């Protein structure tokens, strides 16, 4: 097919006719396409799937990561091993498009691959790569590893996504009405658009921005002189860059620049919208920040038979299906770890990206209570962990390895590797209890609990992110009662949350599961019902058109 004067190859719903280009550093559309690390990618993947289902006039712009994020393997003692493996795909279409952009005042060739909507039932996705023989080796490595640890390489990746993506749209004569930046990685596009349209006002008309980070310190900042040296500003003199972005010191704040270039932005939960406004409104020139709560694609993630059994009020089928899902998932755990677990035993799963504030090992900090939980003969439990730390986040890797070593002592504790889309879905099907315990209010949204509920798991969570909009304690899940966290030390907050989680497990969840399973089943069903529409990404992408793209 021709990509000149590109048109989306299916009929567009009139309600969603505004033409949008959606820029994201990562997309988790399906297991074989390994160009994602965690929640940002899962969210972007569901966005493209729902945009396709609703026939929206939207395309994705991303990067083809030759070695992915990394492959999570094990050392000889089962601790974490980071492995980089070249990925080969036969389903990507070569667009035949090749062009150059400047990085570090040096022309770099870019080629473009295409994910056809029919391949994964997603909106069209264009992936940029610098892995061409025409480029020198350093330029080729720009698209080797997602979130490369080298600062200059990371800035080059940001230039490629933003400037390279915006230039691609011109080459294809796509001319979007809006450029949607999913996180600030691609805000270099604004400088390309400044050259194209000639004024900040013209750029603002066309730019919208989604922020995912609830802490100012967590937003990317880089040396402004290094950014200039690397051609981040598309040749714009630094004095002019400072004038139009309001950057006065030596650091270029990508998120702040995005909030000043965009005419509208959004946080990714109602709470995160509030937090973002408090965080950013102290700066001049920041656009309005609304809230659109993240969601996940139900058609892709939910177990259809489980929902059908619920709708037909067939409890025998419902229980049998959930047991089958658990058994199939626990076979994977056994294959990985040698731990043969029982599908009749209440299974607690903590699985997501390892990061300090998510507190993967919180449950183990009171070892006496943890061992009592594991050894309770009346109410047996089994616990599974999984997740990928950032390969240079050594405290998070240490947490992972701590859990691996701890798991060796107990027959009913396991730690899995390779946490990507397929294992994510299987572990949600294995879970009776989906444990989520980030420090409030550090989780912007969190989405894993949504897809867990879609597979018959009950959420047990601290009261953060999307949970505040979903949870009805004891009815569709369980939540740690909020405390005056702002006046607590980190240690006090951790101890409070840990104690409350154990109280809920010991006093509510375990007795309910083993002594009143009919009520437990109803809690599961209530969670499935309450997540089904409100936290399906079809609702989310409708809101993007109604709120952010309006």
Short mmCIF file of N, CA, C and O in Angstrom, two decimals, residues 300-374:
data_model
loop_
_atom_site.label_atom_id
_atom_site.label_comp_id
_atom_site.label_asym_id
_atom_site.label_seq_id
_atom_site.Cartn_x
_atom_site.Cartn_y
_atom_site.Cartn_z
N UNK A 300 -9.90 -7.23 25.06
CA UNK A 300 -8.62 -7.92 25.04
C UNK A 300 -8.32 -8.63 26.36
O UNK A 300 -7.85 -9.76 26.38
N UNK A 301 -8.62 -7.98 27.49
CA UNK A 301 -8.15 -8.46 28.78
C UNK A 301 -9.13 -9.38 29.52
O UNK A 301 -8.71 -10.28 30.25
N UNK A 302 -10.41 -9.17 29.38
CA UNK A 302 -11.38 -9.89 30.22
C UNK A 302 -11.57 -11.33 29.74
O UNK A 302 -11.52 -11.62 28.54
N UNK A 303 -11.81 -12.23 30.71
CA UNK A 303 -12.14 -13.60 30.34
C UNK A 303 -13.62 -13.66 29.97
O UNK A 303 -14.50 -13.44 30.82
N UNK A 304 -13.90 -13.97 28.72
CA UNK A 304 -15.27 -13.91 28.19
C UNK A 304 -16.17 -14.95 28.86
O UNK A 304 -17.33 -14.67 29.18
N UNK A 305 -15.65 -16.16 29.10
CA UNK A 305 -16.48 -17.21 29.71
C UNK A 305 -16.87 -16.86 31.14
O UNK A 305 -17.99 -17.13 31.58
N UNK A 306 -15.94 -16.26 31.86
CA UNK A 306 -16.25 -15.86 33.24
C UNK A 306 -17.37 -14.84 33.26
O UNK A 306 -18.30 -14.92 34.08
N UNK A 307 -17.32 -13.88 32.33
CA UNK A 307 -18.39 -12.88 32.25
C UNK A 307 -19.72 -13.51 31.83
O UNK A 307 -20.78 -13.16 32.36
N UNK A 308 -19.64 -14.48 30.90
CA UNK A 308 -20.87 -15.12 30.46
C UNK A 308 -21.52 -15.91 31.60
O UNK A 308 -22.74 -15.88 31.79
N UNK A 309 -20.70 -16.60 32.37
CA UNK A 309 -21.22 -17.35 33.52
C UNK A 309 -21.86 -16.41 34.54
O UNK A 309 -22.91 -16.73 35.13
N UNK A 310 -21.25 -15.26 34.73
CA UNK A 310 -21.83 -14.27 35.66
C UNK A 310 -23.17 -13.77 35.14
O UNK A 310 -24.15 -13.67 35.89
N UNK A 311 -23.21 -13.45 33.85
CA UNK A 311 -24.44 -12.92 33.27
C UNK A 311 -25.58 -13.94 33.30
O UNK A 311 -26.76 -13.58 33.43
N UNK A 312 -25.24 -15.24 33.19
CA UNK A 312 -26.25 -16.29 33.20
C UNK A 312 -26.54 -16.81 34.60
O UNK A 312 -27.32 -17.75 34.77
N UNK A 313 -25.92 -16.21 35.61
CA UNK A 313 -26.12 -16.59 37.01
C UNK A 313 -25.86 -18.07 37.24
O UNK A 313 -26.53 -18.72 38.06
N UNK A 314 -24.89 -18.60 36.52
CA UNK A 314 -24.53 -20.01 36.65
C UNK A 314 -23.29 -20.12 37.53
O UNK A 314 -22.15 -20.08 37.05
N UNK A 315 -23.52 -20.26 38.84
CA UNK A 315 -22.41 -20.25 39.79
C UNK A 315 -21.49 -21.45 39.64
O UNK A 315 -20.27 -21.35 39.86
N UNK A 316 -22.05 -22.59 39.29
CA UNK A 316 -21.20 -23.78 39.11
C UNK A 316 -20.22 -23.55 37.96
O UNK A 316 -19.03 -23.87 38.06
N UNK A 317 -20.75 -23.02 36.87
CA UNK A 317 -19.88 -22.73 35.72
C UNK A 317 -18.86 -21.65 36.09
O UNK A 317 -17.68 -21.76 35.76
N UNK A 318 -19.33 -20.63 36.81
CA UNK A 318 -18.45 -19.53 37.21
C UNK A 318 -17.28 -20.06 38.04
O UNK A 318 -16.11 -19.76 37.76
N UNK A 319 -17.59 -20.88 39.06
CA UNK A 319 -16.54 -21.42 39.94
C UNK A 319 -15.60 -22.34 39.18
O UNK A 319 -14.37 -22.31 39.38
N UNK A 320 -16.17 -23.14 38.30
CA UNK A 320 -15.36 -24.08 37.53
C UNK A 320 -14.42 -23.33 36.58
O UNK A 320 -13.25 -23.72 36.41
N UNK A 321 -14.94 -22.27 35.98
CA UNK A 321 -14.11 -21.49 35.05
C UNK A 321 -12.96 -20.81 35.80
O UNK A 321 -11.82 -20.83 35.33
N UNK A 322 -13.26 -20.21 36.94
CA UNK A 322 -12.20 -19.54 37.71
C UNK A 322 -11.15 -20.56 38.17
O UNK A 322 -9.95 -20.28 38.11
N UNK A 323 -11.59 -21.73 38.58
CA UNK A 323 -10.64 -22.76 39.00
C UNK A 323 -9.77 -23.19 37.82
O UNK A 323 -8.56 -23.40 37.97
N UNK A 324 -10.37 -23.32 36.63
CA UNK A 324 -9.61 -23.68 35.44
C UNK A 324 -8.56 -22.62 35.12
O UNK A 324 -7.40 -22.93 34.80
N UNK A 325 -8.98 -21.34 35.19
CA UNK A 325 -8.04 -20.25 34.92
C UNK A 325 -6.88 -20.26 35.91
O UNK A 325 -5.71 -20.05 35.54
N UNK A 326 -7.20 -20.52 37.19
CA UNK A 326 -6.15 -20.59 38.21
C UNK A 326 -5.19 -21.74 37.93
O UNK A 326 -3.97 -21.58 37.97
N UNK A 327 -5.76 -22.91 37.61
CA UNK A 327 -4.93 -24.09 37.38
C UNK A 327 -3.98 -23.86 36.19
O UNK A 327 -2.78 -24.17 36.27
N UNK A 328 -4.51 -23.28 35.13
CA UNK A 328 -3.67 -23.04 33.95
C UNK A 328 -2.54 -22.06 34.27
O UNK A 328 -1.39 -22.27 33.85
N UNK A 329 -2.84 -21.03 35.03
CA UNK A 329 -1.82 -20.05 35.39
C UNK A 329 -0.81 -20.64 36.38
O UNK A 329 0.40 -20.39 36.26
N UNK A 330 -1.29 -21.41 37.33
CA UNK A 330 -0.39 -22.00 38.32
C UNK A 330 0.53 -23.03 37.70
O UNK A 330 1.63 -23.30 38.22
N UNK A 331 0.13 -23.61 36.57
CA UNK A 331 1.04 -24.51 35.83
C UNK A 331 2.25 -23.73 35.30
O UNK A 331 3.36 -24.26 35.26
N UNK A 332 2.02 -22.48 34.90
CA UNK A 332 3.13 -21.63 34.45
C UNK A 332 4.06 -21.34 35.62
O UNK A 332 5.29 -21.39 35.50
N UNK A 333 3.48 -21.03 36.78
CA UNK A 333 4.28 -20.76 37.98
C UNK A 333 5.11 -21.99 38.34
O UNK A 333 6.31 -21.89 38.65
N UNK A 334 4.49 -23.17 38.26
CA UNK A 334 5.21 -24.41 38.57
C UNK A 334 6.35 -24.64 37.59
O UNK A 334 7.46 -25.05 37.98
N UNK A 335 6.08 -24.37 36.32
CA UNK A 335 7.11 -24.57 35.30
C UNK A 335 8.30 -23.65 35.54
O UNK A 335 9.46 -24.05 35.38
N UNK A 336 8.03 -22.42 35.95
CA UNK A 336 9.10 -21.46 36.19
C UNK A 336 9.86 -21.71 37.48
O UNK A 336 11.07 -21.55 37.53
N UNK A 337 9.14 -22.09 38.53
CA UNK A 337 9.73 -22.05 39.88
C UNK A 337 9.83 -23.41 40.56
O UNK A 337 10.46 -23.51 41.61
N UNK A 338 9.15 -24.41 40.02
CA UNK A 338 9.12 -25.71 40.71
C UNK A 338 8.14 -25.76 41.85
O UNK A 338 8.06 -26.76 42.56
N UNK A 339 7.35 -24.69 42.04
CA UNK A 339 6.36 -24.65 43.11
C UNK A 339 5.00 -25.06 42.53
O UNK A 339 4.38 -24.31 41.78
N UNK A 340 4.54 -26.26 42.89
CA UNK A 340 3.26 -26.75 42.40
C UNK A 340 2.18 -26.28 43.37
O UNK A 340 2.05 -26.82 44.47
N UNK A 341 1.41 -25.29 42.96
CA UNK A 341 0.43 -24.67 43.85
C UNK A 341 -0.96 -25.22 43.59
O UNK A 341 -1.24 -25.82 42.56
N UNK A 342 -1.85 -24.99 44.56
CA UNK A 342 -3.17 -25.61 44.60
C UNK A 342 -4.23 -24.59 44.17
O UNK A 342 -4.39 -23.54 44.81
N UNK A 343 -4.99 -24.85 43.11
CA UNK A 343 -6.02 -23.90 42.66
C UNK A 343 -7.17 -23.73 43.65
O UNK A 343 -7.98 -22.81 43.50
N UNK A 344 -7.26 -24.62 44.65
CA UNK A 344 -8.32 -24.48 45.66
C UNK A 344 -7.91 -23.56 46.82
O UNK A 344 -8.74 -23.25 47.67
N UNK A 345 -6.65 -23.15 46.84
CA UNK A 345 -6.15 -22.30 47.93
C UNK A 345 -6.21 -20.84 47.52
O UNK A 345 -5.92 -20.49 46.36
N UNK A 346 -6.59 -19.99 48.47
CA UNK A 346 -6.63 -18.56 48.19
C UNK A 346 -5.25 -18.08 47.75
O UNK A 346 -4.25 -18.31 48.43
N UNK A 347 -5.20 -17.41 46.60
CA UNK A 347 -3.94 -17.01 45.99
C UNK A 347 -3.83 -15.48 45.95
O UNK A 347 -4.71 -14.81 45.40
N UNK A 348 -2.79 -14.98 46.58
CA UNK A 348 -2.50 -13.54 46.59
C UNK A 348 -1.41 -13.28 45.55
O UNK A 348 -0.37 -13.94 45.55
N UNK A 349 -1.65 -12.30 44.68
CA UNK A 349 -0.66 -11.96 43.65
C UNK A 349 -0.32 -10.47 43.75
O UNK A 349 -1.22 -9.62 43.80
N UNK A 350 0.97 -10.20 43.78
CA UNK A 350 1.48 -8.83 43.60
C UNK A 350 2.32 -8.87 42.34
O UNK A 350 3.37 -9.54 42.29
N UNK A 351 1.89 -8.18 41.27
CA UNK A 351 2.63 -8.23 40.00
C UNK A 351 2.44 -6.93 39.24
O UNK A 351 1.32 -6.55 38.91
N UNK A 352 3.54 -6.26 38.98
CA UNK A 352 3.58 -4.98 38.24
C UNK A 352 5.04 -4.55 38.17
O UNK A 352 5.91 -5.28 38.62
N UNK A 353 5.29 -3.39 37.64
CA UNK A 353 6.66 -2.88 37.60
C UNK A 353 7.20 -2.72 39.02
O UNK A 353 6.52 -2.21 39.90
N UNK A 354 8.42 -3.19 39.25
CA UNK A 354 9.06 -2.99 40.55
C UNK A 354 9.58 -1.55 40.62
O UNK A 354 10.38 -1.12 39.78
N UNK A 355 9.11 -0.81 41.61
CA UNK A 355 9.61 0.54 41.88
C UNK A 355 9.44 0.78 43.37
O UNK A 355 8.51 0.23 43.99
N UNK A 356 10.31 1.58 43.94
CA UNK A 356 10.33 1.73 45.39
C UNK A 356 8.99 2.09 46.00
O UNK A 356 8.57 1.49 47.00
N UNK A 357 8.27 3.07 45.40
CA UNK A 357 7.03 3.53 46.00
C UNK A 357 5.91 2.50 45.91
O UNK A 357 4.91 2.58 46.64
N UNK A 358 6.06 1.51 45.03
CA UNK A 358 5.03 0.47 44.91
C UNK A 358 5.16 -0.59 46.00
O UNK A 358 4.26 -1.40 46.19
N UNK A 359 6.30 -0.63 46.69
CA UNK A 359 6.52 -1.46 47.89
C UNK A 359 6.20 -2.93 47.68
O UNK A 359 5.37 -3.52 48.37
N UNK A 360 6.89 -3.54 46.73
CA UNK A 360 6.63 -4.94 46.40
C UNK A 360 6.72 -5.84 47.62
O UNK A 360 5.91 -6.75 47.80
N UNK A 361 7.72 -5.59 48.47
CA UNK A 361 8.00 -6.51 49.58
C UNK A 361 7.34 -6.09 50.88
O UNK A 361 7.67 -6.61 51.94
N UNK A 362 6.37 -5.18 50.82
CA UNK A 362 5.76 -4.66 52.04
C UNK A 362 5.23 -5.78 52.94
O UNK A 362 5.44 -5.77 54.16
N UNK A 363 4.57 -6.75 52.35
CA UNK A 363 3.96 -7.84 53.12
C UNK A 363 4.98 -8.62 53.94
O UNK A 363 4.64 -9.20 54.97
N UNK A 364 6.24 -8.61 53.50
CA UNK A 364 7.27 -9.41 54.17
C UNK A 364 8.01 -8.65 55.26
O UNK A 364 8.88 -9.22 55.93
N UNK A 365 7.69 -7.40 55.46
CA UNK A 365 8.46 -6.60 56.42
C UNK A 365 8.19 -7.02 57.86
O UNK A 365 9.04 -6.83 58.72
N UNK A 366 7.00 -7.54 58.13
CA UNK A 366 6.72 -8.15 59.44
C UNK A 366 6.80 -9.65 59.23
O UNK A 366 5.81 -10.31 58.92
N UNK A 367 8.01 -10.20 59.42
CA UNK A 367 8.25 -11.60 59.07
C UNK A 367 7.44 -12.55 59.95
O UNK A 367 6.98 -13.60 59.48
N UNK A 368 7.23 -12.18 61.19
CA UNK A 368 6.44 -13.03 62.09
C UNK A 368 5.00 -13.16 61.58
O UNK A 368 4.45 -14.27 61.51
N UNK A 369 4.45 -12.05 61.21
CA UNK A 369 3.07 -12.06 60.71
C UNK A 369 2.99 -12.73 59.34
O UNK A 369 2.01 -13.42 59.03
N UNK A 370 4.01 -12.51 58.52
CA UNK A 370 4.05 -13.12 57.19
C UNK A 370 4.09 -14.65 57.31
O UNK A 370 3.35 -15.36 56.63
N UNK A 371 4.92 -15.15 58.20
CA UNK A 371 5.02 -16.61 58.38
C UNK A 371 3.74 -17.18 58.97
O UNK A 371 3.32 -18.29 58.62
N UNK A 372 3.10 -16.42 59.87
CA UNK A 372 1.83 -16.88 60.42
C UNK A 372 0.77 -16.99 59.32
O UNK A 372 -0.04 -17.92 59.30
N UNK A 373 0.79 -16.02 58.39
CA UNK A 373 -0.13 -16.06 57.25
C UNK A 373 0.13 -17.29 56.39
O UNK A 373 -0.80 -18.00 55.99
N UNK A 374 1.40 -17.58 56.13
CA UNK A 374 1.76 -18.71 55.26
C UNK A 374 1.48 -20.07 55.90
O UNK A 374 1.24 -21.05 55.20
#
